């Protein structure tokens, strides 16, 4: 079967073939999260020239490589997944010390974010060898880019990647309670068989907006903004909405400004001192959290600016 990506491989050779790809290096390669056309030219070239492709699932990766017209024998594929990552890292390091180029891919997206890869990279770098990133698709940034968030919290542009919340009900609810006071945007991941349970837990966040990304970049991609309290009903309105992998973004909320002794002290100090100095002194005097005081001071400043 002739690959429909033959022209892409030629383009990859033309665009990236002349660049430097040192041996004895681990190449951490981002792959598409759904749409095969989202591969980068440099990723295609590195996957083609790699002596070894370490991967989360050898069968899945072999299928992906063949779709691009890259044919690697089984002997050039090495399984490195969450259950064997620490041990398999030694096999990767052995190959790097032999002067080989090793590419690492997860099943989809950028390795070492939620997928395996972080332990492998740490082991490689700890052995004094190079780990080189090849950026590309990521479900986290993909969803954030269409969430329509104009203010990511106390610090512009900040967000928290929380990934998968605990599967057990009590632990999941406790995690959501913790997120209720998080003023920054929060990115969550969830599998289809647990999405209804997560939606029920998030409903406690009331009117807080949730961007729901489902089957991103695929044929039945679905992206919607809903209030957390309406999320369970949104899922039940269409049986298809519970299918596929999910990325959720909790939109930020403004930090609650409480009136307590630490806030009175902070307000007095802010009248005479720079913000960071006032926050430090208030924290030293009252024992209150410096980060919380800093967020509170920024919220006051923003309110005064808007007025």
PDB file of C-alpha atoms in Angstrom:
ATOM      1  CA  UNK A   1       0.000   0.000   0.000  1.00  0.00           C
ATOM      2  CA  UNK A   2       1.404   3.375  -1.022  1.00  0.00           C
ATOM      3  CA  UNK A   3       1.252   5.909   1.781  1.00  0.00           C
ATOM      4  CA  UNK A   4      -0.841   9.011   1.167  1.00  0.00           C
ATOM      5  CA  UNK A   5       1.859  10.848   3.120  1.00  0.00           C
ATOM      6  CA  UNK A   6       4.611  10.142   0.589  1.00  0.00           C
ATOM      7  CA  UNK A   7       4.764  13.815  -0.378  1.00  0.00           C
ATOM      8  CA  UNK A   8       4.984  14.765   3.301  1.00  0.00           C
ATOM      9  CA  UNK A   9       8.017  12.507   3.723  1.00  0.00           C
ATOM     10  CA  UNK A  10       9.639  14.195   0.739  1.00  0.00           C
ATOM     11  CA  UNK A  11       8.827  17.601   2.199  1.00  0.00           C
ATOM     12  CA  UNK A  12      10.253  16.498   5.553  1.00  0.00           C
ATOM     13  CA  UNK A  13      13.490  15.493   3.863  1.00  0.00           C
ATOM     14  CA  UNK A  14      13.673  18.816   2.017  1.00  0.00           C
ATOM     15  CA  UNK A  15      12.806  20.938   5.067  1.00  0.00           C
ATOM     16  CA  UNK A  16      14.556  19.089   7.875  1.00  0.00           C
ATOM     17  CA  UNK A  17      17.087  16.759   6.246  1.00  0.00           C
ATOM     18  CA  UNK A  18      19.866  19.329   6.233  1.00  0.00           C
ATOM     19  CA  UNK A  19      19.640  20.014   9.969  1.00  0.00           C
ATOM     20  CA  UNK A  20      21.861  18.455  12.630  1.00  0.00           C
ATOM     21  CA  UNK A  21      20.672  15.284  14.365  1.00  0.00           C
ATOM     22  CA  UNK A  22      23.451  14.200  16.719  1.00  0.00           C
ATOM     23  CA  UNK A  23      23.844  10.541  17.653  1.00  0.00           C
ATOM     24  CA  UNK A  24      23.740   9.363  21.275  1.00  0.00           C
ATOM     25  CA  UNK A  25      20.617  11.493  21.788  1.00  0.00           C
ATOM     26  CA  UNK A  26      17.032  10.838  22.828  1.00  0.00           C
ATOM     27  CA  UNK A  27      14.535  12.686  20.620  1.00  0.00           C
ATOM     28  CA  UNK A  28      11.248  13.344  22.444  1.00  0.00           C
ATOM     29  CA  UNK A  29       8.773  13.534  19.580  1.00  0.00           C
ATOM     30  CA  UNK A  30       5.244  14.932  19.759  1.00  0.00           C
ATOM     31  CA  UNK A  31       2.750  13.052  17.594  1.00  0.00           C
ATOM     32  CA  UNK A  32      -0.838  13.887  16.553  1.00  0.00           C
ATOM     33  CA  UNK A  33      -3.617  13.651  19.129  1.00  0.00           C
ATOM     34  CA  UNK A  34      -6.088  12.446  16.509  1.00  0.00           C
ATOM     35  CA  UNK A  35      -5.586  13.926  13.068  1.00  0.00           C
ATOM     36  CA  UNK A  36      -2.565  12.331  11.387  1.00  0.00           C
ATOM     37  CA  UNK A  37      -2.028  15.459   9.297  1.00  0.00           C
ATOM     38  CA  UNK A  38      -0.926  17.314  12.447  1.00  0.00           C
ATOM     39  CA  UNK A  39       2.542  15.707  12.424  1.00  0.00           C
ATOM     40  CA  UNK A  40       5.469  18.095  11.938  1.00  0.00           C
ATOM     41  CA  UNK A  41       7.988  17.756   9.135  1.00  0.00           C
ATOM     42  CA  UNK A  42      10.857  17.484  11.609  1.00  0.00           C
ATOM     43  CA  UNK A  43       9.039  14.736  13.518  1.00  0.00           C
ATOM     44  CA  UNK A  44       8.562  12.754  10.306  1.00  0.00           C
ATOM     45  CA  UNK A  45      12.224  13.075   9.437  1.00  0.00           C
ATOM     46  CA  UNK A  46      13.445  12.046  12.894  1.00  0.00           C
ATOM     47  CA  UNK A  47      11.099   9.067  13.039  1.00  0.00           C
ATOM     48  CA  UNK A  48      12.422   7.950   9.667  1.00  0.00           C
ATOM     49  CA  UNK A  49      16.122   8.232  10.544  1.00  0.00           C
ATOM     50  CA  UNK A  50      15.883   7.013  14.155  1.00  0.00           C
ATOM     51  CA  UNK A  51      17.789   3.824  14.849  1.00  0.00           C
ATOM     52  CA  UNK A  52      15.277   2.936  17.570  1.00  0.00           C
ATOM     53  CA  UNK A  53      11.746   4.171  18.230  1.00  0.00           C
ATOM     54  CA  UNK A  54      10.851   3.799  21.893  1.00  0.00           C
ATOM     55  CA  UNK A  55       7.113   3.991  22.370  1.00  0.00           C
ATOM     56  CA  UNK A  56       4.211   3.552  24.747  1.00  0.00           C
ATOM     57  CA  UNK A  57       2.575   0.853  22.600  1.00  0.00           C
ATOM     58  CA  UNK A  58       4.609  -0.822  19.868  1.00  0.00           C
ATOM     59  CA  UNK A  59       1.555  -1.952  17.888  1.00  0.00           C
ATOM     60  CA  UNK A  60      -0.014   1.496  17.930  1.00  0.00           C
ATOM     61  CA  UNK A  61       3.247   3.162  16.949  1.00  0.00           C
ATOM     62  CA  UNK A  62       3.953   0.642  14.190  1.00  0.00           C
ATOM     63  CA  UNK A  63       0.526   1.400  12.724  1.00  0.00           C
ATOM     64  CA  UNK A  64       1.177   5.153  12.907  1.00  0.00           C
ATOM     65  CA  UNK A  65       4.592   4.855  11.282  1.00  0.00           C
ATOM     66  CA  UNK A  66       3.219   2.750   8.438  1.00  0.00           C
ATOM     67  CA  UNK A  67       0.477   5.315   7.843  1.00  0.00           C
ATOM     68  CA  UNK A  68       3.265   7.794   7.112  1.00  0.00           C
ATOM     69  CA  UNK A  69       5.110   5.318   4.897  1.00  0.00           C
ATOM     70  CA  UNK A  70       7.831   4.681   7.486  1.00  0.00           C
ATOM     71  CA  UNK A  71       8.582   0.984   7.803  1.00  0.00           C
ATOM     72  CA  UNK A  72      10.514  -0.053  10.910  1.00  0.00           C
ATOM     73  CA  UNK A  73      11.180  -3.710  11.728  1.00  0.00           C
ATOM     74  CA  UNK A  74       9.959  -4.895  15.113  1.00  0.00           C
ATOM     75  CA  UNK A  75      13.579  -5.060  16.288  1.00  0.00           C
ATOM     76  CA  UNK A  76      13.763  -1.245  16.049  1.00  0.00           C
ATOM     77  CA  UNK A  77      10.746  -0.701  18.324  1.00  0.00           C
ATOM     78  CA  UNK A  78      11.151  -0.677  22.090  1.00  0.00           C
ATOM     79  CA  UNK A  79       8.236  -0.619  24.542  1.00  0.00           C
ATOM     80  CA  UNK A  80       8.559   2.110  27.184  1.00  0.00           C
ATOM     81  CA  UNK A  81       5.308   2.629  29.078  1.00  0.00           C
ATOM     82  CA  UNK A  82       4.107   3.555  32.560  1.00  0.00           C
ATOM     83  CA  UNK A  83       4.555   0.030  33.909  1.00  0.00           C
ATOM     84  CA  UNK A  84       8.164  -0.485  32.796  1.00  0.00           C
ATOM     85  CA  UNK A  85       9.514   3.032  32.247  1.00  0.00           C
ATOM     86  CA  UNK A  86      12.196   2.955  34.949  1.00  0.00           C
ATOM     87  CA  UNK A  87      13.578  -0.405  33.814  1.00  0.00           C
ATOM     88  CA  UNK A  88      13.212   0.283  30.090  1.00  0.00           C
ATOM     89  CA  UNK A  89      15.180   3.522  30.505  1.00  0.00           C
ATOM     90  CA  UNK A  90      18.306   1.394  31.012  1.00  0.00           C
ATOM     91  CA  UNK A  91      17.735  -0.267  27.638  1.00  0.00           C
ATOM     92  CA  UNK A  92      17.388   3.157  26.005  1.00  0.00           C
ATOM     93  CA  UNK A  93      20.567   4.415  27.671  1.00  0.00           C
ATOM     94  CA  UNK A  94      22.455   1.331  26.481  1.00  0.00           C
ATOM     95  CA  UNK A  95      21.442   2.067  22.901  1.00  0.00           C
ATOM     96  CA  UNK A  96      22.372   5.729  23.217  1.00  0.00           C
ATOM     97  CA  UNK A  97      25.810   4.765  24.506  1.00  0.00           C
ATOM     98  CA  UNK A  98      26.190   2.611  21.403  1.00  0.00           C
ATOM     99  CA  UNK A  99      25.928   5.815  19.369  1.00  0.00           C
ATOM    100  CA  UNK A 100      22.339   5.338  18.231  1.00  0.00           C
ATOM    101  CA  UNK A 101      19.572   7.885  17.828  1.00  0.00           C
ATOM    102  CA  UNK A 102      16.473   6.978  19.832  1.00  0.00           C
ATOM    103  CA  UNK A 103      13.112   8.666  19.247  1.00  0.00           C
ATOM    104  CA  UNK A 104      10.474   8.445  21.977  1.00  0.00           C
ATOM    105  CA  UNK A 105       6.753   8.807  21.279  1.00  0.00           C
ATOM    106  CA  UNK A 106       3.682   8.283  23.425  1.00  0.00           C
ATOM    107  CA  UNK A 107       0.403   7.060  21.945  1.00  0.00           C
ATOM    108  CA  UNK A 108      -0.653  10.631  21.147  1.00  0.00           C
ATOM    109  CA  UNK A 109       0.492  14.167  21.841  1.00  0.00           C
ATOM    110  CA  UNK A 110       3.589  15.361  23.657  1.00  0.00           C
ATOM    111  CA  UNK A 111       5.317  12.760  25.856  1.00  0.00           C
ATOM    112  CA  UNK A 112       6.099  13.360  29.541  1.00  0.00           C
ATOM    113  CA  UNK A 113       3.174  15.734  30.160  1.00  0.00           C
ATOM    114  CA  UNK A 114       0.437  13.300  31.132  1.00  0.00           C
ATOM    115  CA  UNK A 115       1.796  10.363  29.152  1.00  0.00           C
ATOM    116  CA  UNK A 116       4.965   8.436  30.077  1.00  0.00           C
ATOM    117  CA  UNK A 117       8.345   9.921  29.226  1.00  0.00           C
ATOM    118  CA  UNK A 118       9.373  12.044  32.210  1.00  0.00           C
ATOM    119  CA  UNK A 119      11.215   9.203  33.985  1.00  0.00           C
ATOM    120  CA  UNK A 120      12.904   8.227  30.753  1.00  0.00           C
ATOM    121  CA  UNK A 121      14.112  11.779  30.123  1.00  0.00           C
ATOM    122  CA  UNK A 122      15.307  12.127  33.725  1.00  0.00           C
ATOM    123  CA  UNK A 123      17.275   8.867  33.466  1.00  0.00           C
ATOM    124  CA  UNK A 124      18.829   9.861  30.138  1.00  0.00           C
ATOM    125  CA  UNK A 125      19.854  13.288  31.399  1.00  0.00           C
ATOM    126  CA  UNK A 126      21.066  11.761  34.657  1.00  0.00           C
ATOM    127  CA  UNK A 127      23.359   9.523  32.607  1.00  0.00           C
ATOM    128  CA  UNK A 128      24.919  12.615  31.036  1.00  0.00           C
ATOM    129  CA  UNK A 129      23.226  12.093  27.676  1.00  0.00           C
ATOM    130  CA  UNK A 130      21.118  14.507  25.620  1.00  0.00           C
ATOM    131  CA  UNK A 131      17.327  14.684  25.419  1.00  0.00           C
ATOM    132  CA  UNK A 132      16.124  16.857  22.540  1.00  0.00           C
ATOM    133  CA  UNK A 133      12.502  18.064  22.197  1.00  0.00           C
ATOM    134  CA  UNK A 134      10.548  18.017  18.960  1.00  0.00           C
ATOM    135  CA  UNK A 135       7.457  20.106  19.738  1.00  0.00           C
ATOM    136  CA  UNK A 136       4.048  19.483  18.263  1.00  0.00           C
ATOM    137  CA  UNK A 137       0.515  18.532  19.182  1.00  0.00           C
ATOM    138  CA  UNK A 138      -0.655  18.735  22.799  1.00  0.00           C
ATOM    139  CA  UNK A 139      -4.223  18.291  24.011  1.00  0.00           C
ATOM    140  CA  UNK A 140      -3.545  20.796  26.809  1.00  0.00           C
ATOM    141  CA  UNK A 141      -2.596  23.761  24.631  1.00  0.00           C
ATOM    142  CA  UNK A 142      -5.090  22.730  21.950  1.00  0.00           C
ATOM    143  CA  UNK A 143      -8.000  23.097  24.362  1.00  0.00           C
ATOM    144  CA  UNK A 144      -6.697  26.242  26.045  1.00  0.00           C
ATOM    145  CA  UNK A 145      -6.404  27.906  22.637  1.00  0.00           C
ATOM    146  CA  UNK A 146     -10.157  27.625  22.008  1.00  0.00           C
ATOM    147  CA  UNK A 147     -11.424  28.107  25.568  1.00  0.00           C
ATOM    148  CA  UNK A 148     -11.782  31.842  25.028  1.00  0.00           C
ATOM    149  CA  UNK A 149     -10.175  32.783  28.326  1.00  0.00           C
ATOM    150  CA  UNK A 150      -9.161  36.426  28.422  1.00  0.00           C
ATOM    151  CA  UNK A 151      -7.937  36.525  32.023  1.00  0.00           C
ATOM    152  CA  UNK A 152      -6.075  33.462  33.264  1.00  0.00           C
ATOM    153  CA  UNK A 153      -6.165  34.539  36.862  1.00  0.00           C
ATOM    154  CA  UNK A 154      -3.981  36.506  39.202  1.00  0.00           C
ATOM    155  CA  UNK A 155      -0.974  36.224  36.912  1.00  0.00           C
ATOM    156  CA  UNK A 156      -1.840  36.836  33.273  1.00  0.00           C
ATOM    157  CA  UNK A 157      -1.238  33.725  31.195  1.00  0.00           C
ATOM    158  CA  UNK A 158      -1.009  31.304  34.101  1.00  0.00           C
ATOM    159  CA  UNK A 159      -2.839  28.001  34.339  1.00  0.00           C
ATOM    160  CA  UNK A 160      -2.644  24.788  36.331  1.00  0.00           C
ATOM    161  CA  UNK A 161      -2.375  21.368  34.712  1.00  0.00           C
ATOM    162  CA  UNK A 162      -4.106  18.959  37.080  1.00  0.00           C
ATOM    163  CA  UNK A 163      -4.450  16.051  34.652  1.00  0.00           C
ATOM    164  CA  UNK A 164      -6.571  13.116  35.816  1.00  0.00           C
ATOM    165  CA  UNK A 165      -8.309  13.545  39.169  1.00  0.00           C
ATOM    166  CA  UNK A 166      -8.386  10.521  41.530  1.00  0.00           C
ATOM    167  CA  UNK A 167     -10.709   7.712  40.375  1.00  0.00           C
ATOM    168  CA  UNK A 168     -12.163   7.078  43.845  1.00  0.00           C
ATOM    169  CA  UNK A 169     -15.275   9.119  44.595  1.00  0.00           C
ATOM    170  CA  UNK A 170     -14.257  10.583  47.959  1.00  0.00           C
ATOM    171  CA  UNK A 171     -10.782  11.522  46.741  1.00  0.00           C
ATOM    172  CA  UNK A 172     -12.176  13.026  43.545  1.00  0.00           C
ATOM    173  CA  UNK A 173     -14.663  15.168  45.478  1.00  0.00           C
ATOM    174  CA  UNK A 174     -11.879  16.343  47.805  1.00  0.00           C
ATOM    175  CA  UNK A 175      -9.793  17.319  44.765  1.00  0.00           C
ATOM    176  CA  UNK A 176     -12.698  19.326  43.324  1.00  0.00           C
ATOM    177  CA  UNK A 177     -13.143  21.103  46.657  1.00  0.00           C
ATOM    178  CA  UNK A 178      -9.495  22.116  46.395  1.00  0.00           C
ATOM    179  CA  UNK A 179     -10.004  23.398  42.861  1.00  0.00           C
ATOM    180  CA  UNK A 180     -12.891  25.588  44.002  1.00  0.00           C
ATOM    181  CA  UNK A 181     -10.413  28.042  45.539  1.00  0.00           C
ATOM    182  CA  UNK A 182      -7.987  27.914  42.603  1.00  0.00           C
ATOM    183  CA  UNK A 183      -8.183  31.286  40.874  1.00  0.00           C
ATOM    184  CA  UNK A 184      -6.217  30.251  37.787  1.00  0.00           C
ATOM    185  CA  UNK A 185      -7.481  28.231  34.843  1.00  0.00           C
ATOM    186  CA  UNK A 186      -7.242  24.484  35.468  1.00  0.00           C
ATOM    187  CA  UNK A 187      -6.775  21.819  32.781  1.00  0.00           C
ATOM    188  CA  UNK A 188      -8.178  18.350  33.498  1.00  0.00           C
ATOM    189  CA  UNK A 189      -8.119  15.099  31.543  1.00  0.00           C
ATOM    190  CA  UNK A 190     -10.679  12.312  31.724  1.00  0.00           C
ATOM    191  CA  UNK A 191     -11.539   8.998  30.114  1.00  0.00           C
ATOM    192  CA  UNK A 192     -15.023   8.285  28.727  1.00  0.00           C
ATOM    193  CA  UNK A 193     -15.939   5.697  31.384  1.00  0.00           C
ATOM    194  CA  UNK A 194     -15.380   8.242  34.184  1.00  0.00           C
ATOM    195  CA  UNK A 195     -16.601  11.465  32.586  1.00  0.00           C
ATOM    196  CA  UNK A 196     -20.094  11.329  34.120  1.00  0.00           C
ATOM    197  CA  UNK A 197     -18.660  10.866  37.615  1.00  0.00           C
ATOM    198  CA  UNK A 198     -16.304  13.798  37.072  1.00  0.00           C
ATOM    199  CA  UNK A 199     -19.130  15.963  35.730  1.00  0.00           C
ATOM    200  CA  UNK A 200     -21.206  15.213  38.832  1.00  0.00           C
ATOM    201  CA  UNK A 201     -18.319  16.256  41.071  1.00  0.00           C
ATOM    202  CA  UNK A 202     -17.592  19.447  39.090  1.00  0.00           C
ATOM    203  CA  UNK A 203     -21.270  20.477  39.314  1.00  0.00           C
ATOM    204  CA  UNK A 204     -20.475  21.678  42.834  1.00  0.00           C
ATOM    205  CA  UNK A 205     -18.521  24.549  41.252  1.00  0.00           C
ATOM    206  CA  UNK A 206     -21.817  26.179  40.245  1.00  0.00           C
ATOM    207  CA  UNK A 207     -21.638  28.807  37.520  1.00  0.00           C
ATOM    208  CA  UNK A 208     -17.912  28.435  36.907  1.00  0.00           C
ATOM    209  CA  UNK A 209     -17.398  27.955  33.176  1.00  0.00           C
ATOM    210  CA  UNK A 210     -15.989  24.680  31.893  1.00  0.00           C
ATOM    211  CA  UNK A 211     -14.664  24.271  28.370  1.00  0.00           C
ATOM    212  CA  UNK A 212     -15.266  20.682  27.302  1.00  0.00           C
ATOM    213  CA  UNK A 213     -13.025  19.335  24.541  1.00  0.00           C
ATOM    214  CA  UNK A 214     -13.931  15.876  23.206  1.00  0.00           C
ATOM    215  CA  UNK A 215     -12.336  13.878  20.385  1.00  0.00           C
ATOM    216  CA  UNK A 216     -10.047  16.809  19.613  1.00  0.00           C
ATOM    217  CA  UNK A 217      -8.883  17.100  15.979  1.00  0.00           C
ATOM    218  CA  UNK A 218     -10.894  14.010  15.000  1.00  0.00           C
ATOM    219  CA  UNK A 219     -13.957  13.749  12.756  1.00  0.00           C
ATOM    220  CA  UNK A 220     -16.469  14.069  15.612  1.00  0.00           C
ATOM    221  CA  UNK A 221     -14.619  16.781  17.527  1.00  0.00           C
ATOM    222  CA  UNK A 222     -16.841  18.588  20.020  1.00  0.00           C
ATOM    223  CA  UNK A 223     -15.901  21.756  21.938  1.00  0.00           C
ATOM    224  CA  UNK A 224     -18.356  23.568  24.177  1.00  0.00           C
ATOM    225  CA  UNK A 225     -18.453  26.015  27.059  1.00  0.00           C
ATOM    226  CA  UNK A 226     -20.908  25.086  29.811  1.00  0.00           C
ATOM    227  CA  UNK A 227     -21.504  26.092  33.412  1.00  0.00           C
ATOM    228  CA  UNK A 228     -20.130  23.471  35.789  1.00  0.00           C
ATOM    229  CA  UNK A 229     -23.571  22.990  37.327  1.00  0.00           C
ATOM    230  CA  UNK A 230     -25.008  22.226  33.866  1.00  0.00           C
ATOM    231  CA  UNK A 231     -22.253  19.830  32.817  1.00  0.00           C
ATOM    232  CA  UNK A 232     -24.045  16.581  33.851  1.00  0.00           C
ATOM    233  CA  UNK A 233     -27.198  17.597  31.957  1.00  0.00           C
ATOM    234  CA  UNK A 234     -25.117  18.574  28.919  1.00  0.00           C
ATOM    235  CA  UNK A 235     -23.613  15.080  28.823  1.00  0.00           C
ATOM    236  CA  UNK A 236     -27.004  13.372  29.172  1.00  0.00           C
ATOM    237  CA  UNK A 237     -28.550  15.449  26.381  1.00  0.00           C
ATOM    238  CA  UNK A 238     -26.672  13.395  23.770  1.00  0.00           C
ATOM    239  CA  UNK A 239     -25.331   9.858  24.307  1.00  0.00           C
ATOM    240  CA  UNK A 240     -22.435  10.600  21.939  1.00  0.00           C
ATOM    241  CA  UNK A 241     -21.121  13.230  24.333  1.00  0.00           C
ATOM    242  CA  UNK A 242     -19.832  10.525  26.692  1.00  0.00           C
ATOM    243  CA  UNK A 243     -17.650   8.997  23.999  1.00  0.00           C
ATOM    244  CA  UNK A 244     -13.999   9.735  23.345  1.00  0.00           C
ATOM    245  CA  UNK A 245     -11.186  11.217  25.391  1.00  0.00           C
ATOM    246  CA  UNK A 246     -11.820  14.486  27.239  1.00  0.00           C
ATOM    247  CA  UNK A 247      -9.824  17.612  28.014  1.00  0.00           C
ATOM    248  CA  UNK A 248     -11.555  20.096  30.311  1.00  0.00           C
ATOM    249  CA  UNK A 249     -10.618  23.649  31.193  1.00  0.00           C
ATOM    250  CA  UNK A 250     -12.043  25.203  34.351  1.00  0.00           C
ATOM    251  CA  UNK A 251     -12.103  28.911  33.713  1.00  0.00           C
ATOM    252  CA  UNK A 252     -10.436  31.117  36.325  1.00  0.00           C
ATOM    253  CA  UNK A 253     -12.284  32.883  39.098  1.00  0.00           C
ATOM    254  CA  UNK A 254     -11.247  35.989  40.915  1.00  0.00           C
ATOM    255  CA  UNK A 255      -9.701  35.403  44.308  1.00  0.00           C
ATOM    256  CA  UNK A 256     -12.142  35.963  47.115  1.00  0.00           C
ATOM    257  CA  UNK A 257     -11.167  39.015  49.140  1.00  0.00           C
ATOM    258  CA  UNK A 258     -11.859  38.234  52.748  1.00  0.00           C
ATOM    259  CA  UNK A 259     -11.701  40.711  55.581  1.00  0.00           C
ATOM    260  CA  UNK A 260      -9.435  39.461  58.344  1.00  0.00           C
ATOM    261  CA  UNK A 261      -6.517  40.735  60.447  1.00  0.00           C
ATOM    262  CA  UNK A 262      -3.993  39.855  57.736  1.00  0.00           C
ATOM    263  CA  UNK A 263      -5.977  41.809  55.148  1.00  0.00           C
ATOM    264  CA  UNK A 264      -6.219  44.874  57.367  1.00  0.00           C
ATOM    265  CA  UNK A 265      -2.456  44.758  57.947  1.00  0.00           C
ATOM    266  CA  UNK A 266      -1.817  44.226  54.247  1.00  0.00           C
ATOM    267  CA  UNK A 267      -4.003  47.167  53.289  1.00  0.00           C
ATOM    268  CA  UNK A 268      -2.193  49.457  55.726  1.00  0.00           C
ATOM    269  CA  UNK A 269       1.235  48.392  54.523  1.00  0.00           C
ATOM    270  CA  UNK A 270       0.245  48.788  50.863  1.00  0.00           C
ATOM    271  CA  UNK A 271      -0.421  52.463  51.515  1.00  0.00           C
ATOM    272  CA  UNK A 272       3.242  52.965  52.420  1.00  0.00           C
ATOM    273  CA  UNK A 273       5.236  50.158  50.774  1.00  0.00           C
ATOM    274  CA  UNK A 274       5.659  48.403  47.397  1.00  0.00           C
ATOM    275  CA  UNK A 275       3.405  45.394  46.854  1.00  0.00           C
ATOM    276  CA  UNK A 276       6.026  42.660  47.294  1.00  0.00           C
ATOM    277  CA  UNK A 277       7.437  44.253  50.428  1.00  0.00           C
ATOM    278  CA  UNK A 278       3.981  44.698  51.946  1.00  0.00           C
ATOM    279  CA  UNK A 279       3.102  41.067  51.189  1.00  0.00           C
ATOM    280  CA  UNK A 280       6.343  39.769  52.726  1.00  0.00           C
ATOM    281  CA  UNK A 281       5.955  41.783  55.902  1.00  0.00           C
ATOM    282  CA  UNK A 282       2.297  40.797  56.275  1.00  0.00           C
ATOM    283  CA  UNK A 283       3.178  37.130  55.874  1.00  0.00           C
ATOM    284  CA  UNK A 284       5.995  37.461  58.422  1.00  0.00           C
ATOM    285  CA  UNK A 285       3.732  39.208  60.930  1.00  0.00           C
ATOM    286  CA  UNK A 286       0.582  37.085  60.585  1.00  0.00           C
ATOM    287  CA  UNK A 287       1.826  33.736  59.269  1.00  0.00           C
ATOM    288  CA  UNK A 288      -0.639  33.958  56.383  1.00  0.00           C
ATOM    289  CA  UNK A 289       0.216  32.446  52.998  1.00  0.00           C
ATOM    290  CA  UNK A 290       2.403  34.768  50.953  1.00  0.00           C
ATOM    291  CA  UNK A 291       0.851  33.525  47.693  1.00  0.00           C
ATOM    292  CA  UNK A 292      -2.687  34.138  48.977  1.00  0.00           C
ATOM    293  CA  UNK A 293      -1.781  37.615  50.173  1.00  0.00           C
ATOM    294  CA  UNK A 294      -0.145  38.376  46.839  1.00  0.00           C
ATOM    295  CA  UNK A 295      -3.266  37.265  44.933  1.00  0.00           C
ATOM    296  CA  UNK A 296      -5.438  39.354  47.237  1.00  0.00           C
ATOM    297  CA  UNK A 297      -3.299  42.447  46.706  1.00  0.00           C
ATOM    298  CA  UNK A 298      -3.450  41.973  42.937  1.00  0.00           C
ATOM    299  CA  UNK A 299      -7.231  41.586  43.084  1.00  0.00           C
ATOM    300  CA  UNK A 300      -7.516  44.865  45.013  1.00  0.00           C
ATOM    301  CA  UNK A 301      -5.253  46.581  42.519  1.00  0.00           C
ATOM    302  CA  UNK A 302      -7.351  45.309  39.613  1.00  0.00           C
ATOM    303  CA  UNK A 303     -10.600  46.447  41.239  1.00  0.00           C
ATOM    304  CA  UNK A 304      -9.158  49.935  41.812  1.00  0.00           C
ATOM    305  CA  UNK A 305      -7.997  50.100  38.203  1.00  0.00           C
ATOM    306  CA  UNK A 306     -11.425  49.099  36.863  1.00  0.00           C
ATOM    307  CA  UNK A 307     -13.109  51.721  39.023  1.00  0.00           C
TER     308      UNK A 307
END
